[in-house]
Tab-separated table of C-alpha atoms in Angstrom:
chain	number	residue	atom	x	y	z
A	17	MET	CA	9.066	-22.289	0.065
A	18	GLU	CA	12.396	-20.668	0.594
A	19	ILE	CA	12.847	-16.922	0.912
A	20	LEU	CA	15.848	-15.705	-1.034
A	21	ASN	CA	15.238	-11.971	-0.814
A	22	PRO	CA	12.085	-10.480	0.726
A	23	LYS	CA	12.781	-7.150	-0.935
A	24	TYR	CA	14.584	-7.763	-4.176
A	25	GLN	CA	13.274	-4.522	-5.617
A	26	VAL	CA	10.715	-1.858	-4.725
A	27	LEU	CA	7.964	-1.164	-7.244
A	28	SER	CA	6.082	2.028	-7.902
A	29	ASN	CA	2.292	1.862	-7.834
A	30	LEU	CA	2.271	2.467	-11.585
A	31	GLU	CA	4.465	-0.570	-12.261
A	32	VAL	CA	2.122	-2.742	-10.214
A	33	LEU	CA	-0.963	-1.347	-11.918
A	34	MET	CA	0.502	-2.065	-15.359
A	35	ALA	CA	1.519	-5.589	-14.377
A	36	LEU	CA	-1.915	-6.347	-12.944
A	37	ARG	CA	-3.755	-4.972	-15.941
A	38	GLU	CA	-1.726	-7.332	-18.090
A	39	ILE	CA	-2.835	-10.258	-15.936
A	40	LYS	CA	-6.433	-9.131	-16.069
A	41	ASP	CA	-6.328	-9.009	-19.854
A	42	GLN	CA	-5.260	-12.628	-20.045
A	43	LYS	CA	-8.008	-15.122	-19.652
A	44	LEU	CA	-7.612	-16.624	-16.220
A	45	SER	CA	-8.333	-20.305	-16.126
A	46	GLN	CA	-10.378	-21.858	-13.380
A	47	GLY	CA	-8.436	-22.527	-10.240
A	48	ALA	CA	-7.035	-19.021	-10.365
A	49	ARG	CA	-9.817	-17.519	-8.293
A	50	ASN	CA	-7.511	-16.061	-5.633
A	51	LEU	CA	-5.418	-14.413	-8.283
A	52	ALA	CA	-8.509	-13.009	-9.976
A	53	THR	CA	-9.780	-11.596	-6.675
A	54	ILE	CA	-6.573	-9.949	-5.543
A	55	THR	CA	-5.851	-8.629	-9.032
A	56	TYR	CA	-9.302	-7.094	-9.313
A	57	GLU	CA	-9.251	-5.542	-5.835
A	58	THR	CA	-5.732	-4.159	-6.166
A	59	ILE	CA	-6.520	-2.619	-9.557
A	60	GLN	CA	-9.647	-1.059	-8.038
A	61	TYR	CA	-7.533	0.508	-5.318
A	62	LEU	CA	-4.754	1.701	-7.604
A	63	GLU	CA	-7.195	3.197	-10.087
A	64	ASN	CA	-8.276	5.525	-7.310
A	65	THR	CA	-4.736	6.713	-6.636
A	66	PRO	CA	-2.651	9.226	-8.632
A	67	CYS	CA	-0.814	6.436	-10.484
A	68	LYS	CA	-3.821	6.040	-12.782
A	69	ASP	CA	-2.759	9.250	-14.585
A	70	GLN	CA	0.960	8.548	-14.527
A	71	SER	CA	3.111	7.232	-17.331
A	72	GLU	CA	6.531	5.603	-17.367
A	73	ILE	CA	7.968	8.493	-19.353
A	74	ASN	CA	6.716	11.063	-16.868
A	75	LEU	CA	8.020	9.067	-13.913
A	76	LEU	CA	11.444	8.888	-15.520
A	77	LYS	CA	11.381	12.613	-16.199
A	78	PHE	CA	10.404	13.311	-12.611
A	79	ILE	CA	13.149	11.088	-11.249
A	80	THR	CA	15.724	12.689	-13.563
A	81	GLU	CA	14.713	16.242	-12.745
A	82	VAL	CA	14.575	15.551	-9.039
A	83	LYS	CA	18.215	14.393	-9.145
A	84	GLN	CA	19.266	18.035	-9.442
A	85	PHE	CA	18.380	18.471	-5.782
A	86	ASN	CA	20.920	15.786	-5.115
A	87	LYS	CA	19.576	15.495	-1.622
A	88	LEU	CA	16.650	13.155	-1.735
A	89	THR	CA	16.932	9.473	-0.927
A	90	LYS	CA	15.536	6.832	-3.249
A	91	SER	CA	12.776	5.967	-0.850
A	92	GLU	CA	11.774	9.623	-0.544
A	93	VAL	CA	11.527	9.878	-4.316
A	94	LEU	CA	9.440	6.691	-4.430
A	95	SER	CA	7.147	8.080	-1.728
A	96	MET	CA	6.621	11.175	-3.847
A	97	VAL	CA	5.823	9.075	-6.887
A	98	ASN	CA	3.243	7.075	-4.929
A	99	GLU	CA	1.845	9.939	-2.837
A	100	PRO	CA	2.518	12.956	-5.081
A	101	PRO	CA	2.880	16.155	-3.071
A	102	SER	CA	0.759	19.137	-4.060
A	103	LEU	CA	1.356	21.161	-0.884
A	104	PRO	CA	4.530	21.977	1.083
A	105	LEU	CA	2.878	20.085	3.928
A	106	HIS	CA	3.013	16.885	1.872
A	107	ILE	CA	6.732	17.294	1.247
A	108	GLN	CA	7.261	17.802	4.937
A	109	LEU	CA	5.592	14.454	5.570
A	110	ILE	CA	7.921	12.687	3.164
A	111	VAL	CA	11.278	14.437	3.631
A	112	GLU	CA	12.748	14.213	7.101
A	113	ASP	CA	14.368	17.373	8.518
A	114	LEU	CA	13.026	19.234	5.529
A	115	GLU	CA	14.090	22.709	6.624
A	116	GLU	CA	17.728	21.689	6.926
A	117	ARG	CA	17.803	19.933	3.586
A	118	LEU	CA	15.773	21.962	1.108
A	119	THR	CA	15.184	25.661	0.650
A	120	GLU	CA	11.698	27.048	0.333
A	121	SER	CA	12.135	27.633	-3.383
A	122	GLN	CA	13.337	24.041	-3.840
A	123	VAL	CA	10.186	22.838	-2.098
A	124	ASP	CA	8.094	24.940	-4.460
A	125	GLU	CA	10.008	23.576	-7.407
A	126	LEU	CA	9.406	20.016	-6.208
A	127	ILE	CA	5.691	20.691	-5.991
A	128	GLN	CA	5.692	22.058	-9.517
A	129	LEU	CA	7.533	18.955	-10.785
A	130	SER	CA	5.134	16.727	-8.898
A	131	LYS	CA	2.103	18.474	-10.372
A	132	LYS	CA	3.581	18.382	-13.848
A	133	TYR	CA	4.692	14.749	-13.996
A	134	LEU	CA	2.883	12.876	-11.222
A	135	ILE	CA	-0.552	14.488	-11.000
A	136	PRO	CA	-0.991	15.871	-14.512
A	137	SER	CA	-4.700	16.467	-13.853
A	138	THR	CA	-3.754	19.370	-11.582
A	139	HIS	CA	-1.277	20.833	-14.022
A	140	ASP	CA	-2.297	22.612	-17.168
A	141	SER	CA	0.552	21.880	-19.532
A	142	ARG	CA	-1.292	22.370	-22.796
A	143	HIS	CA	0.905	25.255	-23.857
A	144	GLU	CA	4.042	23.107	-23.772
B	2	MET	CA	4.091	0.013	-0.925
B	3	PHE	CA	4.763	-2.931	-3.246
B	4	VAL	CA	7.979	-4.902	-3.584
B	5	LEU	CA	9.276	-7.817	-5.597
B	6	ALA	CA	10.267	-10.725	-3.381
B	7	GLU	CA	12.603	-13.420	-4.624
B	8	LEU	CA	11.552	-16.902	-3.585
B	9	LYS	CA	12.288	-20.525	-4.322
B	10	SER	CA	9.751	-23.290	-4.441
B	11	THR	CA	9.302	-26.754	-5.863
B	12	VAL	CA	6.764	-26.979	-8.635
B	13	LYS	CA	5.144	-30.301	-9.377
B	14	VAL	CA	4.041	-30.871	-12.952
B	15	HIS	CA	1.649	-33.706	-13.679
B	16	PRO	CA	2.429	-35.673	-16.865
B	17	SER	CA	-0.815	-34.419	-18.418
B	18	LEU	CA	0.714	-30.956	-18.383
B	19	PHE	CA	4.061	-31.926	-19.873
B	20	SER	CA	2.981	-30.552	-23.225
B	21	LYS	CA	2.633	-27.091	-21.732
B	22	GLY	CA	5.695	-24.999	-21.152
B	23	LEU	CA	7.273	-25.338	-17.734
B	24	SER	CA	7.160	-21.560	-17.180
B	25	ASP	CA	3.420	-21.447	-17.819
B	26	VAL	CA	2.736	-24.308	-15.472
B	27	ALA	CA	5.025	-22.836	-12.806
B	28	LYS	CA	3.320	-19.463	-13.086
B	29	PHE	CA	-0.127	-21.020	-12.787
B	30	GLU	CA	0.804	-23.272	-9.864
B	31	LEU	CA	2.593	-20.517	-7.926
B	32	ASN	CA	-0.306	-18.121	-8.370
B	33	LYS	CA	-2.740	-20.799	-7.274
B	34	LYS	CA	-0.652	-21.490	-4.216
B	35	LEU	CA	0.287	-17.930	-3.216
B	36	ALA	CA	-2.010	-15.252	-4.648
B	37	ASN	CA	-4.029	-13.349	-2.022
B	38	LYS	CA	-2.240	-15.074	0.865
B	39	VAL	CA	-0.016	-13.623	3.537
B	40	LEU	CA	3.452	-15.130	3.795
B	41	HIS	CA	4.983	-14.709	7.221
B	42	LYS	CA	7.383	-11.738	7.364
B	43	ILE	CA	6.997	-11.286	3.583
B	44	GLY	CA	3.614	-9.622	3.153
B	45	LEU	CA	0.436	-10.048	1.140
B	46	MET	CA	1.198	-11.976	-2.032
B	47	ILE	CA	-0.342	-10.304	-5.062
B	48	SER	CA	0.863	-11.921	-8.254
B	49	PHE	CA	3.620	-13.909	-9.917
B	50	ARG	CA	6.009	-11.683	-11.842
B	51	GLU	CA	8.861	-13.633	-13.411
B	52	VAL	CA	10.984	-16.765	-13.345
B	53	VAL	CA	14.629	-16.236	-12.455
B	54	SER	CA	15.795	-19.805	-13.072
B	55	PHE	CA	14.781	-23.434	-13.119
B	56	GLN	CA	16.855	-26.097	-11.495
B	57	ASP	CA	17.054	-29.699	-12.688
B	58	SER	CA	13.759	-31.552	-12.722
B	59	SER	CA	13.357	-34.950	-11.188
B	60	ILE	CA	10.662	-37.580	-11.584
B	61	LEU	CA	9.614	-39.629	-8.622
B	62	PRO	CA	8.314	-43.132	-9.204
B	63	VAL	CA	4.934	-42.393	-7.633
B	64	ASP	CA	2.843	-40.693	-10.300
B	65	GLY	CA	5.284	-39.677	-12.951
B	66	SER	CA	5.060	-35.992	-12.109
B	67	SER	CA	8.156	-33.920	-12.509
B	68	HIS	CA	9.420	-31.817	-9.627
B	69	THR	CA	11.400	-28.712	-10.348
B	70	ASP	CA	12.916	-26.130	-8.040
B	71	VAL	CA	12.040	-22.704	-9.386
B	72	ILE	CA	13.543	-19.390	-8.350
B	73	PHE	CA	11.011	-16.661	-9.078
B	74	ARG	CA	9.908	-13.128	-8.226
B	75	TYR	CA	6.508	-12.252	-6.866
B	76	ILE	CA	4.721	-8.909	-6.429
B	77	VAL	CA	4.085	-8.414	-2.735
B	78	PHE	CA	2.211	-5.776	-0.754
B	79	ARG	CA	4.598	-4.837	2.046
B	80	PRO	CA	4.622	-1.099	2.652
B	81	GLU	CA	7.653	0.154	4.507
B	82	ILE	CA	7.342	1.282	8.105
B	83	GLY	CA	7.495	5.072	8.082
B	84	SER	CA	5.920	5.413	4.638
B	85	LEU	CA	2.558	6.986	3.834
B	86	LEU	CA	-0.582	5.227	2.652
B	87	THR	CA	-4.031	6.393	1.676
B	88	GLY	CA	-7.095	4.319	2.514
B	89	LYS	CA	-10.723	4.564	3.486
B	90	ILE	CA	-12.175	4.457	6.975
B	91	LYS	CA	-13.825	1.061	7.404
B	92	SER	CA	-15.152	1.592	10.912
B	93	CYS	CA	-14.580	3.567	14.063
B	94	ALA	CA	-14.513	2.035	17.521
B	95	ARG	CA	-13.650	3.252	20.956
B	96	ASP	CA	-10.121	1.890	20.654
B	97	GLY	CA	-9.359	3.540	17.329
B	98	ILE	CA	-10.027	3.561	13.615
B	99	TYR	CA	-10.019	0.663	11.170
B	100	VAL	CA	-8.886	1.468	7.654
B	101	THR	CA	-9.206	-0.521	4.439
B	102	LEU	CA	-7.462	-0.392	1.082
B	103	GLY	CA	-10.046	-2.692	-0.477
B	104	PHE	CA	-7.578	-5.483	-1.192
B	105	PHE	CA	-6.164	-5.290	2.335
B	106	ASP	CA	-8.054	-4.247	5.419
B	107	ASP	CA	-6.096	-5.224	8.493
B	108	ILE	CA	-5.059	-1.655	9.208
B	109	PHE	CA	-5.612	-0.073	12.583
B	110	ILE	CA	-4.993	3.437	13.861
B	111	PRO	CA	-5.022	3.285	17.677
B	112	LYS	CA	-6.772	6.127	19.478
B	113	ASP	CA	-3.467	7.395	20.869
B	114	GLU	CA	-2.197	7.964	17.338
B	115	LEU	CA	-5.052	10.227	16.229
B	116	GLN	CA	-4.820	13.995	15.993
B	117	HIS	CA	-4.816	15.514	19.457
B	118	PRO	CA	-7.266	16.145	21.066
B	119	SER	CA	-9.792	13.710	19.618
B	120	ARG	CA	-12.900	12.254	21.190
B	121	PHE	CA	-15.123	9.322	20.334
B	122	GLU	CA	-18.682	10.349	19.550
B	123	GLU	CA	-20.779	7.419	20.772
B	124	ALA	CA	-23.989	8.531	19.072
B	125	GLU	CA	-22.343	8.835	15.666
B	126	GLN	CA	-19.824	6.045	16.233
B	127	ALA	CA	-17.177	8.339	14.854
B	128	TRP	CA	-13.956	9.922	16.026
B	129	VAL	CA	-13.862	13.687	16.116
B	130	TRP	CA	-10.781	15.884	16.085
B	131	GLU	CA	-11.420	18.901	18.293
B	132	TYR	CA	-9.490	21.411	16.270
B	133	PRO	CA	-8.758	24.442	18.417
B	134	VAL	CA	-9.873	27.752	16.973
B	135	GLU	CA	-9.480	31.146	18.645
B	136	GLY	CA	-9.844	31.333	22.404
B	137	ASP	CA	-11.551	28.349	23.960
B	138	GLU	CA	-13.523	27.605	20.816
B	139	LYS	CA	-13.016	24.374	18.999
B	140	HIS	CA	-14.055	23.086	15.656
B	141	ASP	CA	-15.319	19.499	15.417
B	142	LEU	CA	-13.747	17.596	12.542
B	143	PHE	CA	-15.512	14.283	12.052
B	144	MET	CA	-13.916	11.120	10.749
B	145	ASP	CA	-16.759	9.266	9.117
B	146	VAL	CA	-16.847	5.795	7.628
B	147	GLY	CA	-15.939	5.817	3.936
B	148	GLU	CA	-13.799	8.941	4.094
B	149	THR	CA	-10.333	8.927	2.571
B	150	VAL	CA	-7.600	9.042	5.136
B	151	LYS	CA	-3.857	9.473	4.730
B	152	PHE	CA	-1.743	7.854	7.421
B	153	ARG	CA	1.816	6.917	8.274
B	154	ILE	CA	2.726	3.303	8.954
B	155	ILE	CA	4.297	3.096	12.382
B	156	ASP	CA	4.367	-0.658	12.914
B	157	GLU	CA	3.493	-4.039	11.456
B	158	GLU	CA	2.563	-7.328	13.072
B	159	PHE	CA	2.916	-10.778	11.615
B	160	VAL	CA	1.183	-13.651	13.356
B	161	GLU	CA	2.231	-17.107	12.320
B	162	SER	CA	-0.776	-19.276	11.749
B	163	GLU	CA	-0.660	-22.286	13.983
B	164	PRO	CA	-2.569	-25.471	13.655
B	165	SER	CA	-5.674	-25.042	15.749
B	166	GLY	CA	-5.088	-28.329	17.538
B	167	PRO	CA	-7.695	-30.261	19.446
B	168	PRO	CA	-10.590	-28.107	20.594
B	169	ASP	CA	-10.828	-27.216	24.254
B	170	ASN	CA	-13.160	-29.481	26.196
B	171	GLU	CA	-15.751	-26.864	26.844
B	172	THR	CA	-15.731	-24.939	23.615
B	173	SER	CA	-15.711	-27.958	21.353
B	174	SER	CA	-19.339	-27.482	20.378
B	175	SER	CA	-19.177	-23.714	20.124
B	176	SER	CA	-17.437	-23.147	16.833
B	177	THR	CA	-19.878	-20.360	16.083
B	178	ASN	CA	-19.263	-18.727	19.421
B	179	PRO	CA	-18.094	-15.146	18.930
B	180	SER	CA	-15.569	-15.614	21.703
B	181	THR	CA	-13.438	-17.617	19.281
B	182	ASP	CA	-12.994	-14.447	17.277
B	183	HIS	CA	-9.880	-13.307	19.035
B	184	ASN	CA	-8.189	-16.520	17.941
B	185	SER	CA	-8.438	-15.435	14.350
B	186	ARG	CA	-5.878	-12.686	14.564
B	187	PRO	CA	-4.964	-11.457	11.116
B	188	PRO	CA	-1.681	-12.902	9.840
B	189	TYR	CA	-0.437	-9.463	8.829
B	190	LYS	CA	-1.574	-6.244	10.381
B	191	ILE	CA	-0.487	-2.670	9.808
B	192	ILE	CA	-0.549	-0.061	12.571
B	193	GLY	CA	-0.957	3.517	11.410
B	194	ALA	CA	-0.838	7.018	12.845
B	195	ILE	CA	-2.382	10.315	11.779
B	196	ASN	CA	-0.973	12.585	14.484
B	197	GLU	CA	1.026	14.863	12.189
B	198	SER	CA	0.100	17.912	10.161
B	199	GLY	CA	-1.025	16.793	6.739
B	200	LEU	CA	-2.293	13.392	7.881
B	201	GLY	CA	-5.886	12.335	8.390
B	202	ILE	CA	-8.816	13.332	6.221
B	203	GLU	CA	-7.498	14.998	3.088
B	204	SER	CA	-9.954	17.932	3.110
B	205	TRP	CA	-8.709	19.029	6.550
B	206	TRP	CA	-5.549	20.285	4.933
B	207	THR	CA	-6.498	21.297	1.430
B	208	GLN	CA	-9.239	23.728	2.405
B	209	ASN	CA	-6.985	25.708	4.703
B	210	GLU	CA	-4.252	25.941	2.137
B	211	VAL	CA	-6.299	26.816	-0.908
B	212	VAL	CA	-6.121	30.528	-0.136
B	213	ASP	CA	-2.332	30.526	0.104
B	214	ASP	CA	-2.101	28.498	-3.051
B	215	ASP	CA	-4.177	30.913	-5.060
B	216	ASP	CA	-2.012	33.815	-3.989
B	217	GLU	CA	1.084	32.041	-5.219
B	218	ASP	CA	-0.490	31.107	-8.501
B	219	ASP	CA	-1.404	34.703	-9.166
B	220	ASP	CA	2.221	35.695	-8.794
B	221	GLY	CA	3.347	33.153	-11.367
């Protein structure tokens, strides 16, 4: 085994959930017990996280709309996708030196975007 | 929390499998070999994702199997230090709190990284955050087994598995002895912290904020 790149790409929880569901839908032959176990357990975990209600389209919309802030790093955006903020406190946990980088209204806007695209269950968007 | 790692390995294909596509065999063999295992300094291997390329195959005169170097990408659990994770409390002990994600449970929050001040409640076997209220009053916030906890990753530890070697003279017959436990250190361990506002049990923070939230919603 040779390691070429330990972190070729980061994945969002949703991407992993979709990939694992695909594996689960295929019939796993015998000898794939470890794969079956880890797939099952990881799906169980992910289905209890916000990514279960997310969709690729909504993630893309979130990422696009968040670009307007022009101040968030990629890893901060990924953290928001995986641990969607619903309170200013959550944003403070993700964004370092928050007060110097975002205004209060930008924080509120971020929370609205997060509720709309990342945790749709908390956001009533029926009128849209 | 998950990454794609790019790796290279030799895949051996027995002649009986020659009729199957090389990618299928490679996928099967690499999952069999790697899934649910920790690779040192890589993380917990979840599942094969894709082949990048195959190199030339060679056949050795032993059993007719072909050997092919494959470059491939694998889904790996390797959360970044500094990032947030949500898990469930597996157990509390005097030295801290053990957290599980279900598929991974070598997560430890040392007692020094809990909310301050916290105390260990021996009778309940639970950690309690003594949240200060007005004056000298304090409010006990329990951290019970099974509760959802949000934490920040502050460190990781990889332990390379070593061959166990010949047993020590005296312990040779005591393979069931609990004292051998500390030899089985987990190959990959995550150290967490919950000593920031917003971390710990989720309800600690939502209940306090609900009132503010409602006010804002009314405005909009």
